[in-house]
């Protein structure tokens, strides 16, 4: 469409990651959680694990028509398990790399935050699964979840009490229309009884396109594309051929901490704009404060040659060692302009392999100005990939495409740091953030992850001679409090412009004074020992008439016995630099405590661009289907629309907090409270994960700030025209109230540019022929029901109610949003409406008002006058009949000009969706629909008394139809959706640097469920004809009971047709 993007984040494609070669998947990583206790029958457990994967490989081979199977797998076992004595420790693979994770949850939960066709993140398997199930059943689980992990398909069954993907009585395939009992599918296709192949043996996936009439997760999110189509059109199998079943091999490892080399660019180019000064200060802080105890690191500087400052790799075992390494950083850079990047890679490999070591899985941190040629980058990349060494880069440049390529190919990430006199303090702080983020990236999922510091507060205070006293606050949650470090940064050692510093604990204890031990690192600390959880307050006094900005940063490490709160930006998982000319950018942020999802947190991404411009994007976990797939899974998402039309770089920062006490997790282990059908394999997850109130554990006040890799957009959206459509409506729901002939629709409002802003109008279409919806030529000809209200802001719950009196025919409705430039996205999920005819009175005879008594008379001869009168009366009658016939013929001809012969009229009464009653001028709309194929049965008349007819007239013209009297009318509310998903409140604006006010992408939030508007039957202004009086049926009259005077009983009539009245 309009964006070309280079980015790679938490999951990257590198030389030794999961690959598919010649029909075999290699290096499938399976992780066993450290929380799992070592089984007493450890050998039997691993035998069952291996046999289950052999079963899965065989089933995958059959299901893919001999085109794919498993070839090799790496099993990561807990460090405390001792049953396997020959397991080596390795830094190549860790818990974060695992596609299958065996943990202590009670379900199978595959994390699928992305749209149809995008691979899932990981599959969480219950440890109990391997104790309670047979290897064949476990193999069914593994291969089914593999389809999600690799091919991006979804479940093809319903979920209990799910408003978007409900349980269905049966499912059908369009190839053979075979009915499949959904009670079998509730086991998720894991057990033997769930076999519905040929595509995937006993996995619960349908081999052909699932009908859109059945709202399964796959059919709603993937349209009519079947699992079969998506699997065989994937990158793996599109051009594949039949192969033999692979001989699956296993490798067992225990995770180990990677070793690091910090290589600093000391060329003369780094002497500009104090770049070396700030790099030296930030590196010393990184070594002295941020790296965990026991970390093994070496320090290099390079220009035209390489100098090993530390001599070898050194373990950070004491404060003395940290200070010694920090002091070894040269005060000034070299005078050489050239730099030898290939030399740095060769020296790093030499250091890692010293004394029999290996470079595999270890990390080179490269900080450089970025002016290296592509040829040298290619040479260095090849060397690193051969040794499986990872390279992550901090680039002092806006043009870092070459360095980005090297990092991506070796399994690292890249950050861009701005430099210049106008942003000196920001450069210093950004360098520290980038170094911390590099370490977090490479230590996540390793044994050292519990020792990482987390950034809990960051604020910039601009220079101002009028602000002598500055105040701020930060939260310290109970999971943190170890080695908490408060830093107040300044630019100049000669004039720090800070007279005094105060810190107040949650108990109200005030600590006054500043710690100058870090003066050489350009910041002051506090004299307080920051450990107590709660709200801390700080204040500092500036010297008057001094102009200097200040930055405050607070980091803290987890308490050893606590699982801390983490957040991460999920990757885009691209094999090549991401080219989004055909798809937009979607941001996904996962928030967890341990392995438990955090719901209702406040999550925002702060986007910095142009040096001093900030834009805030509030993310949501609302399960709307586009872009957020599942509500309550702890993954928050939103589209990102670059604000600049030309090439630009964007720095992303995640800010997460407790949302004013609303954030919670589940007390029970697992992702949801659905009842288990079998141990460890209960179904999860539909459109939402519901945690009952009794199982919720609300979290104390917390804040997390995460620096993300740099994002490069080569070409943004054009500023001359709008080409960005609203996002797709994927959670359309229908509630039909038959007794009121009311249809109530609910959905999550889309935006103007994807899920930002609000759309211009809605396009609601319907038909009784489903093929017309999916035929582009016929779709535009479908009748449209206009929605009178202005669309709400993106992310807000919306609803629309209307009367629908077309009976006994199934109609199919779809909805889409249109912006002011007539851009629109795909149609919504399909919903159906069936309105049965109102009940009628049934009788088999006609009751006369009185018994007819026949009195015989003698015959009399008619006179000539009588005969003439009869003849005249007959002529008059014939004339009247001819006039009526002509009138009917003319009227029918006019109707044929306006309506097709195959169309019938349907009345739709439209009401306001704001919940404040009907519109001041109720809109009456005539729409047409296809006739039912059901033949029309002859209808007998219904005979009502005058009193009954008068009562019906009064009901149709009640006071509710009088707008002047409607102000006193008490509204009634219709059917409510079965569940309401809370949309997070807009995130607060976090001051993370920059001089201008941030642009906001915050969406308005709903205060609660959107109630349907009041509704009433509306007849005024209707085009329906008034009641008519049909002629009596030509049948013998039976005399009835004379006591029933003044009324007629109904003739036998069709129950499914509305009767007409007759007096």
Coordinates of N, CA and C in Angstrom, one line a residue, residues 252-443:
X252 N 19.0 -32.6 24.0 CA 18.6 -32.0 25.3 C 19.7 -31.1 25.8
X253 N 19.3 -29.9 26.3 CA 20.2 -28.9 26.8 C 19.6 -28.2 28.0
X254 N 20.5 -27.6 28.8 CA 20.1 -26.8 29.9 C 20.5 -25.3 29.6
X255 N 19.6 -24.4 29.8 CA 20.0 -23.0 29.4 C 21.1 -22.4 30.2
X256 N 21.9 -21.6 29.6 CA 23.1 -21.0 30.2 C 23.1 -19.5 29.9
X257 N 23.7 -18.7 30.7 CA 23.8 -17.3 30.5 C 24.7 -17.0 29.3
X258 N 24.4 -16.2 28.4 CA 25.3 -15.8 27.3 C 26.4 -14.9 27.8
X259 N 27.5 -14.9 27.2 CA 28.6 -14.0 27.5 C 28.6 -12.8 26.5
X260 N 29.1 -11.7 26.9 CA 29.0 -10.5 26.1 C 30.4 -9.9 25.9
X261 N 30.4 -9.2 24.7 CA 31.6 -8.3 24.4 C 31.0 -7.0 24.0
X262 N 31.5 -5.9 24.7 CA 31.0 -4.5 24.4 C 32.1 -3.9 23.6
X263 N 31.8 -3.6 22.3 CA 32.8 -3.0 21.4 C 32.4 -1.6 21.0
X264 N 33.3 -0.6 21.4 CA 33.0 0.8 21.3 C 33.8 1.4 20.1
X265 N 33.0 2.1 19.2 CA 33.7 2.8 18.1 C 34.5 4.0 18.6
X266 N 35.8 3.9 18.5 CA 36.7 5.0 19.0 C 37.3 5.7 17.9
X267 N 36.7 5.7 16.7 CA 37.3 6.4 15.6 C 37.1 7.9 15.8
X268 N 37.9 8.7 15.0 CA 37.9 10.2 15.2 C 36.5 10.7 14.9
X269 N 35.6 10.0 14.2 CA 34.3 10.5 13.9 C 33.5 10.6 15.2
X270 N 33.8 9.8 16.2 CA 33.0 9.8 17.4 C 33.4 11.0 18.3
X271 N 34.4 11.8 17.9 CA 34.8 12.9 18.7 C 33.9 14.2 18.4
X272 N 33.0 14.0 17.5 CA 32.1 15.1 17.2 C 30.9 15.2 18.1
X273 N 30.5 16.4 18.5 CA 29.3 16.7 19.2 C 29.3 15.9 20.5
X274 N 30.4 15.7 21.2 CA 30.5 15.0 22.5 C 30.0 13.6 22.4
X275 N 30.0 12.9 21.2 CA 29.5 11.6 21.1 C 30.3 10.6 22.0
X276 N 31.6 10.7 22.0 CA 32.4 9.8 22.8 C 32.2 10.1 24.3
X277 N 32.1 11.3 24.6 CA 31.9 11.7 26.1 C 30.7 11.0 26.6
X278 N 29.6 11.1 25.9 CA 28.3 10.5 26.4 C 28.4 8.9 26.3
X279 N 29.0 8.4 25.3 CA 29.2 7.0 25.2 C 30.0 6.4 26.3
X280 N 31.0 7.1 26.7 CA 31.9 6.6 27.8 C 31.1 6.7 29.1
X281 N 30.3 7.7 29.3 CA 29.5 7.9 30.6 C 28.5 6.8 30.6
X282 N 27.7 6.6 29.5 CA 26.7 5.6 29.5 C 27.2 4.2 29.7
X283 N 28.4 3.9 29.1 CA 28.9 2.5 29.2 C 29.4 2.2 30.6
X284 N 29.9 3.2 31.3 CA 30.3 3.0 32.7 C 29.1 2.8 33.6
X285 N 28.0 3.5 33.4 CA 26.8 3.2 34.1 C 26.3 1.8 33.8
X286 N 26.4 1.4 32.6 CA 25.9 0.1 32.2 C 26.7 -1.0 32.9
X287 N 28.0 -0.9 33.0 CA 28.8 -1.9 33.6 C 28.7 -1.8 35.1
X288 N 28.7 -0.7 35.7 CA 28.6 -0.5 37.1 C 27.3 -0.8 37.8
X289 N 26.2 -0.5 37.1 CA 24.9 -0.6 37.7 C 23.9 -1.6 37.1
X290 N 24.0 -1.8 35.8 CA 22.9 -2.5 35.1 C 23.2 -4.0 34.9
X291 N 24.4 -4.4 34.6 CA 24.7 -5.8 34.3 C 24.5 -6.6 35.6
X292 N 23.8 -7.8 35.5 CA 23.6 -8.7 36.7 C 25.0 -9.2 37.2
X293 N 25.0 -9.5 38.5 CA 26.2 -10.2 39.0 C 26.5 -11.5 38.3
X294 N 27.7 -11.8 38.1 CA 28.1 -13.0 37.5 C 28.2 -12.9 35.9
X295 N 27.8 -11.8 35.4 CA 27.8 -11.6 33.9 C 29.3 -11.6 33.5
X296 N 29.5 -12.4 32.4 CA 30.9 -12.4 31.8 C 30.9 -11.5 30.6
X297 N 31.9 -10.6 30.6 CA 32.0 -9.5 29.6 C 33.4 -9.1 29.3
X298 N 33.7 -8.7 28.1 CA 34.9 -8.2 27.7 C 34.7 -6.8 27.1
X299 N 35.7 -5.9 27.1 CA 35.5 -4.6 26.6 C 36.6 -4.3 25.5
X300 N 36.0 -3.9 24.3 CA 36.9 -3.6 23.2 C 36.7 -2.2 22.7
X301 N 37.7 -1.6 22.2 CA 37.6 -0.3 21.4 C 38.2 -0.6 20.0
X302 N 37.6 0.1 19.0 CA 38.1 -0.2 17.7 C 38.0 1.1 16.8
X303 N 39.0 1.2 15.9 CA 39.0 2.2 14.8 C 39.6 1.4 13.6
X304 N 40.8 1.8 13.2 CA 41.4 1.0 12.1 C 42.0 -0.3 12.7
X305 N 42.1 -0.5 14.0 CA 42.5 -1.7 14.6 C 41.6 -1.9 15.9
X306 N 41.8 -3.0 16.5 CA 41.0 -3.4 17.7 C 41.9 -3.5 18.9
X307 N 41.5 -3.0 20.0 CA 42.2 -3.0 21.3 C 41.3 -3.6 22.3
X308 N 41.8 -4.7 23.0 CA 41.0 -5.4 24.0 C 41.4 -4.8 25.4
X309 N 40.4 -4.0 25.9 CA 40.7 -3.2 27.1 C 40.9 -4.1 28.3
X310 N 40.0 -5.1 28.4 CA 40.1 -6.0 29.6 C 41.0 -7.2 29.4
X311 N 41.6 -7.4 28.3 CA 42.5 -8.5 28.0 C 41.8 -9.8 27.7
X312 N 40.7 -10.1 28.4 CA 40.0 -11.3 28.2 C 38.6 -11.1 28.7
X313 N 37.7 -12.1 28.7 CA 36.4 -12.0 29.2 C 36.5 -12.2 30.7
X314 N 35.8 -11.2 31.4 CA 35.9 -11.1 32.9 C 34.5 -11.3 33.5
X315 N 34.4 -12.0 34.6 CA 33.1 -12.1 35.3 C 33.0 -11.0 36.3
X316 N 31.8 -10.4 36.3 CA 31.5 -9.3 37.2 C 31.1 -9.9 38.6
X317 N 32.1 -10.1 39.4 CA 31.9 -10.8 40.7 C 31.9 -9.9 41.8
X318 N 32.3 -8.6 41.6 CA 32.4 -7.7 42.8 C 32.3 -6.2 42.2
X319 N 32.0 -5.3 43.2 CA 32.0 -3.9 42.8 C 33.4 -3.4 42.3
X320 N 34.4 -4.0 42.9 CA 35.8 -3.6 42.5 C 36.0 -3.9 41.0
X321 N 35.6 -5.1 40.6 CA 35.7 -5.5 39.2 C 35.0 -4.6 38.3
X322 N 33.8 -4.2 38.7 CA 32.9 -3.3 37.8 C 33.6 -2.0 37.7
X323 N 34.1 -1.4 38.8 CA 34.8 -0.1 38.8 C 36.1 -0.2 37.9
X324 N 36.8 -1.3 38.0 CA 38.0 -1.4 37.3 C 37.8 -1.4 35.8
X325 N 36.7 -2.2 35.3 CA 36.4 -2.2 33.9 C 35.9 -0.8 33.4
X326 N 35.0 -0.2 34.2 CA 34.5 1.1 33.8 C 35.6 2.1 33.7
X327 N 36.6 2.1 34.6 CA 37.7 3.0 34.6 C 38.7 2.8 33.4
X328 N 38.6 1.6 32.8 CA 39.5 1.3 31.7 C 39.1 1.9 30.4
X329 N 37.9 2.4 30.3 CA 37.4 3.1 29.1 C 38.2 4.3 28.8
X330 N 38.8 4.5 27.6 CA 39.7 5.7 27.4 C 38.8 6.9 27.5
X331 N 39.5 8.0 27.9 CA 38.9 9.3 28.0 C 38.6 9.9 26.7
X332 N 39.5 9.6 25.7 CA 39.4 10.3 24.4 C 39.4 9.2 23.3
X333 N 38.8 9.4 22.2 CA 38.8 8.4 21.1 C 40.1 8.5 20.3
X334 N 40.3 7.6 19.3 CA 41.5 7.7 18.5 C 41.4 8.8 17.5
X335 N 42.5 9.0 16.8 CA 42.6 10.0 15.7 C 42.4 9.5 14.3
X336 N 42.2 8.1 14.3 CA 42.0 7.5 13.0 C 40.5 7.6 12.5
X337 N 40.3 7.9 11.3 CA 38.9 7.9 10.8 C 38.4 6.6 10.3
X338 N 39.3 5.7 9.9 CA 38.9 4.4 9.4 C 38.5 3.5 10.5
X339 N 37.7 2.5 10.2 CA 37.3 1.5 11.2 C 37.2 0.1 10.6
X340 N 37.6 -0.9 11.3 CA 37.7 -2.3 10.7 C 36.7 -3.1 11.5
X341 N 35.5 -3.2 10.9 CA 34.4 -4.0 11.6 C 34.7 -5.5 11.5
X342 N 35.3 -5.9 10.4 CA 35.7 -7.4 10.3 C 36.7 -7.7 11.4
X343 N 37.6 -6.8 11.7 CA 38.6 -7.1 12.8 C 37.9 -7.3 14.1
X344 N 36.8 -6.5 14.4 CA 36.1 -6.6 15.6 C 35.4 -8.0 15.8
X345 N 34.8 -8.5 14.7 CA 34.1 -9.8 14.7 C 35.1 -10.9 14.9
X346 N 36.3 -10.8 14.2 CA 37.3 -11.8 14.4 C 37.9 -11.9 15.8
X347 N 38.1 -10.7 16.4 CA 38.6 -10.6 17.7 C 37.6 -11.1 18.7
X348 N 36.3 -10.8 18.5 CA 35.3 -11.3 19.4 C 35.2 -12.8 19.4
X349 N 35.2 -13.4 18.2 CA 35.2 -14.9 18.1 C 36.4 -15.5 18.8
X350 N 37.5 -14.9 18.6 CA 38.7 -15.4 19.3 C 38.6 -15.4 20.8
X351 N 38.0 -14.3 21.4 CA 37.8 -14.2 22.8 C 36.8 -15.3 23.3
X352 N 35.7 -15.4 22.6 CA 34.7 -16.4 23.0 C 35.2 -17.8 22.9
X353 N 36.1 -18.1 22.0 CA 36.6 -19.5 21.8 C 37.9 -19.8 22.6
X354 N 38.3 -18.8 23.3 CA 39.5 -19.0 24.1 C 39.3 -20.1 25.2
X355 N 40.3 -20.9 25.4 CA 40.3 -22.0 26.4 C 39.1 -23.0 26.1
X356 N 38.9 -23.3 24.8 CA 37.9 -24.3 24.5 C 36.5 -23.9 24.5
X357 N 36.3 -22.6 24.6 CA 34.9 -22.1 24.6 C 34.3 -22.0 23.2
X358 N 33.1 -21.5 23.1 CA 32.4 -21.4 21.8 C 31.7 -20.1 21.7
X359 N 31.7 -19.6 20.5 CA 31.0 -18.3 20.2 C 29.5 -18.5 20.0
X360 N 29.0 -19.7 19.9 CA 27.6 -19.9 19.6 C 26.7 -19.4 20.7
X361 N 25.7 -18.6 20.4 CA 24.8 -18.1 21.4 C 25.3 -16.9 22.1
X362 N 26.6 -16.5 22.0 CA 27.1 -15.4 22.7 C 26.9 -14.1 21.9
X363 N 27.1 -13.0 22.5 CA 26.6 -11.7 22.0 C 27.7 -10.7 21.9
X364 N 27.7 -10.0 20.7 CA 28.6 -8.8 20.5 C 27.7 -7.6 20.5
X365 N 27.9 -6.7 21.5 CA 27.3 -5.4 21.5 C 28.2 -4.4 20.7
X366 N 27.7 -3.9 19.6 CA 28.5 -3.0 18.8 C 27.9 -1.6 18.8
X367 N 28.7 -0.6 19.3 CA 28.2 0.8 19.3 C 29.1 1.5 18.3
X368 N 28.5 2.1 17.2 CA 29.3 2.6 16.1 C 28.5 3.8 15.5
X369 N 29.3 4.6 14.8 CA 28.7 5.7 14.1 C 28.0 5.3 12.8
X370 N 28.2 4.1 12.3 CA 27.4 3.5 11.2 C 27.9 3.9 9.9
X371 N 29.1 4.3 9.7 CA 29.6 4.6 8.3 C 30.4 3.5 7.7
X372 N 30.0 2.3 7.9 CA 30.7 1.1 7.4 C 30.1 0.7 6.0
X373 N 31.0 0.3 5.1 CA 30.5 -0.1 3.8 C 29.7 -1.4 3.8
X374 N 28.9 -1.6 2.8 CA 28.0 -2.9 2.8 C 28.9 -4.1 2.6
X375 N 30.0 -4.0 1.8 CA 30.9 -5.2 1.6 C 31.5 -5.6 2.9
X376 N 31.9 -4.7 3.7 CA 32.5 -5.1 5.0 C 31.5 -5.6 6.0
X377 N 30.3 -5.1 5.9 CA 29.2 -5.6 6.7 C 28.9 -7.0 6.3
X378 N 28.8 -7.3 5.0 CA 28.6 -8.7 4.5 C 29.6 -9.7 5.0
X379 N 30.9 -9.2 4.9 CA 32.0 -10.1 5.4 C 31.8 -10.4 6.9
X380 N 31.6 -9.4 7.7 CA 31.5 -9.6 9.1 C 30.2 -10.5 9.4
X381 N 29.2 -10.3 8.7 CA 28.0 -11.1 8.9 C 28.2 -12.6 8.7
X382 N 28.9 -12.9 7.6 CA 29.2 -14.3 7.2 C 30.0 -14.9 8.3
X383 N 31.0 -14.2 8.8 CA 31.9 -14.7 9.9 C 31.0 -15.0 11.2
X384 N 30.2 -14.1 11.5 CA 29.4 -14.3 12.7 C 28.4 -15.5 12.6
X385 N 27.7 -15.6 11.4 CA 26.8 -16.7 11.2 C 27.5 -18.0 11.2
X386 N 28.7 -18.1 10.7 CA 29.4 -19.4 10.7 C 29.6 -19.9 12.1
X387 N 29.9 -18.9 13.0 CA 30.1 -19.3 14.4 C 28.9 -19.2 15.3
X388 N 27.7 -18.8 14.7 CA 26.5 -18.7 15.5 C 26.6 -17.6 16.6
X389 N 27.3 -16.6 16.3 CA 27.5 -15.5 17.3 C 26.4 -14.4 16.9
X390 N 25.8 -13.8 17.9 CA 24.8 -12.8 17.7 C 25.4 -11.4 17.8
X391 N 24.9 -10.5 17.0 CA 25.4 -9.1 17.0 C 24.2 -8.2 17.1
X392 N 24.2 -7.3 18.1 CA 23.2 -6.3 18.3 C 24.0 -4.9 18.2
X393 N 23.3 -3.9 17.6 CA 23.9 -2.7 17.2 C 23.2 -1.5 17.8
X394 N 24.0 -0.5 18.3 CA 23.5 0.8 18.6 C 24.2 1.7 17.7
X395 N 23.4 2.4 16.8 CA 24.0 3.2 15.7 C 23.8 4.7 16.0
X396 N 24.9 5.4 15.9 CA 24.9 6.9 16.0 C 24.6 7.5 14.7
X397 N 23.6 7.1 14.0 CA 23.3 7.6 12.7 C 21.8 7.3 12.3
X398 N 21.3 8.0 11.4 CA 20.0 7.8 10.9 C 20.0 6.8 9.7
X399 N 21.1 6.6 9.2 CA 21.3 5.6 8.0 C 22.0 4.4 8.5
X400 N 21.2 3.4 9.0 CA 21.8 2.2 9.6 C 21.3 1.0 8.9
X401 N 21.0 1.1 7.6 CA 20.4 -0.1 6.9 C 21.4 -1.2 6.9
X402 N 22.7 -1.0 6.7 CA 23.7 -2.0 6.7 C 23.8 -2.7 8.0
X403 N 23.9 -1.9 9.1 CA 24.0 -2.5 10.4 C 22.7 -3.3 10.8
X404 N 21.6 -2.8 10.3 CA 20.4 -3.5 10.6 C 20.3 -4.9 9.9
X405 N 20.8 -5.0 8.7 CA 20.9 -6.2 8.0 C 21.8 -7.2 8.8
X406 N 23.0 -6.8 9.3 CA 23.9 -7.6 10.1 C 23.2 -8.1 11.3
X407 N 22.5 -7.2 12.0 CA 21.9 -7.7 13.3 C 20.8 -8.7 13.0
X408 N 20.0 -8.4 12.0 CA 18.9 -9.3 11.7 C 19.4 -10.7 11.3
X409 N 20.4 -10.8 10.5 CA 20.9 -12.1 10.0 C 21.6 -12.9 11.1
X410 N 22.1 -12.2 12.2 CA 22.8 -13.0 13.2 C 21.9 -13.2 14.5
X411 N 20.7 -12.7 14.5 CA 19.8 -12.9 15.6 C 19.8 -11.8 16.7
X412 N 20.2 -10.6 16.2 CA 20.3 -9.4 17.2 C 19.2 -8.4 16.8
X413 N 19.4 -7.2 17.4 CA 18.5 -6.1 17.2 C 19.3 -4.8 17.0
X414 N 18.7 -3.7 16.6 CA 19.4 -2.5 16.4 C 18.6 -1.3 17.0
X415 N 19.4 -0.4 17.5 CA 18.8 0.9 18.1 C 19.5 2.0 17.4
X416 N 18.8 3.1 17.1 CA 19.3 4.3 16.6 C 19.3 5.4 17.7
X417 N 20.4 6.1 17.9 CA 20.5 7.1 18.9 C 20.9 8.4 18.2
X418 N 20.1 9.5 18.4 CA 20.4 10.8 17.8 C 21.5 11.4 18.6
X419 N 22.2 12.3 17.9 CA 23.3 13.1 18.5 C 23.2 14.5 18.0
X420 N 23.7 15.4 18.8 CA 23.7 16.8 18.5 C 23.7 17.7 19.7
X421 N 24.1 18.9 19.6 CA 24.2 19.8 20.7 C 22.9 20.2 21.3
X422 N 21.8 20.1 20.5 CA 20.5 20.5 21.1 C 19.8 19.4 21.9
X423 N 20.4 18.2 21.8 CA 19.7 17.0 22.5 C 20.8 16.3 23.3
X424 N 21.8 17.0 23.9 CA 22.9 16.3 24.5 C 22.4 15.4 25.7
X425 N 21.6 15.9 26.5 CA 21.1 15.1 27.7 C 20.2 14.0 27.2
X426 N 19.4 14.2 26.2 CA 18.6 13.1 25.7 C 19.5 12.0 25.0
X427 N 20.6 12.4 24.4 CA 21.5 11.4 23.8 C 22.1 10.5 24.9
X428 N 22.5 11.1 26.0 CA 23.1 10.4 27.1 C 22.1 9.4 27.7
X429 N 20.8 9.8 27.9 CA 19.8 9.0 28.5 C 19.4 7.9 27.5
X430 N 19.3 8.2 26.2 CA 19.0 7.3 25.2 C 20.0 6.2 25.1
X431 N 21.3 6.5 25.2 CA 22.3 5.5 25.1 C 22.2 4.5 26.3
X432 N 21.9 5.0 27.5 CA 21.7 4.1 28.6 C 20.5 3.2 28.4
X433 N 19.4 3.8 27.9 CA 18.2 3.0 27.6 C 18.5 1.9 26.6
X434 N 19.2 2.2 25.5 CA 19.5 1.2 24.5 C 20.4 0.1 25.0
X435 N 21.4 0.4 25.8 CA 22.2 -0.6 26.4 C 21.4 -1.5 27.3
X436 N 20.5 -1.0 28.1 CA 19.7 -1.7 29.0 C 18.7 -2.6 28.2
X437 N 18.2 -2.1 27.1 CA 17.2 -2.8 26.3 C 17.9 -4.0 25.6
X438 N 19.2 -3.8 25.1 CA 20.0 -4.9 24.5 C 20.1 -6.0 25.5
X439 N 20.5 -5.7 26.7 CA 20.7 -6.7 27.7 C 19.4 -7.5 28.0
X440 N 18.3 -6.8 28.1 CA 17.0 -7.4 28.4 C 16.6 -8.3 27.3
X441 N 16.9 -7.9 26.0 CA 16.5 -8.7 24.9 C 17.3 -10.1 24.9
X442 N 18.5 -10.0 25.2 CA 19.3 -11.2 25.1 C 19.3 -12.1 26.4
X443 N 18.9 -11.5 27.5 CA 18.8 -12.3 28.7 C 17.4 -12.8 29.0

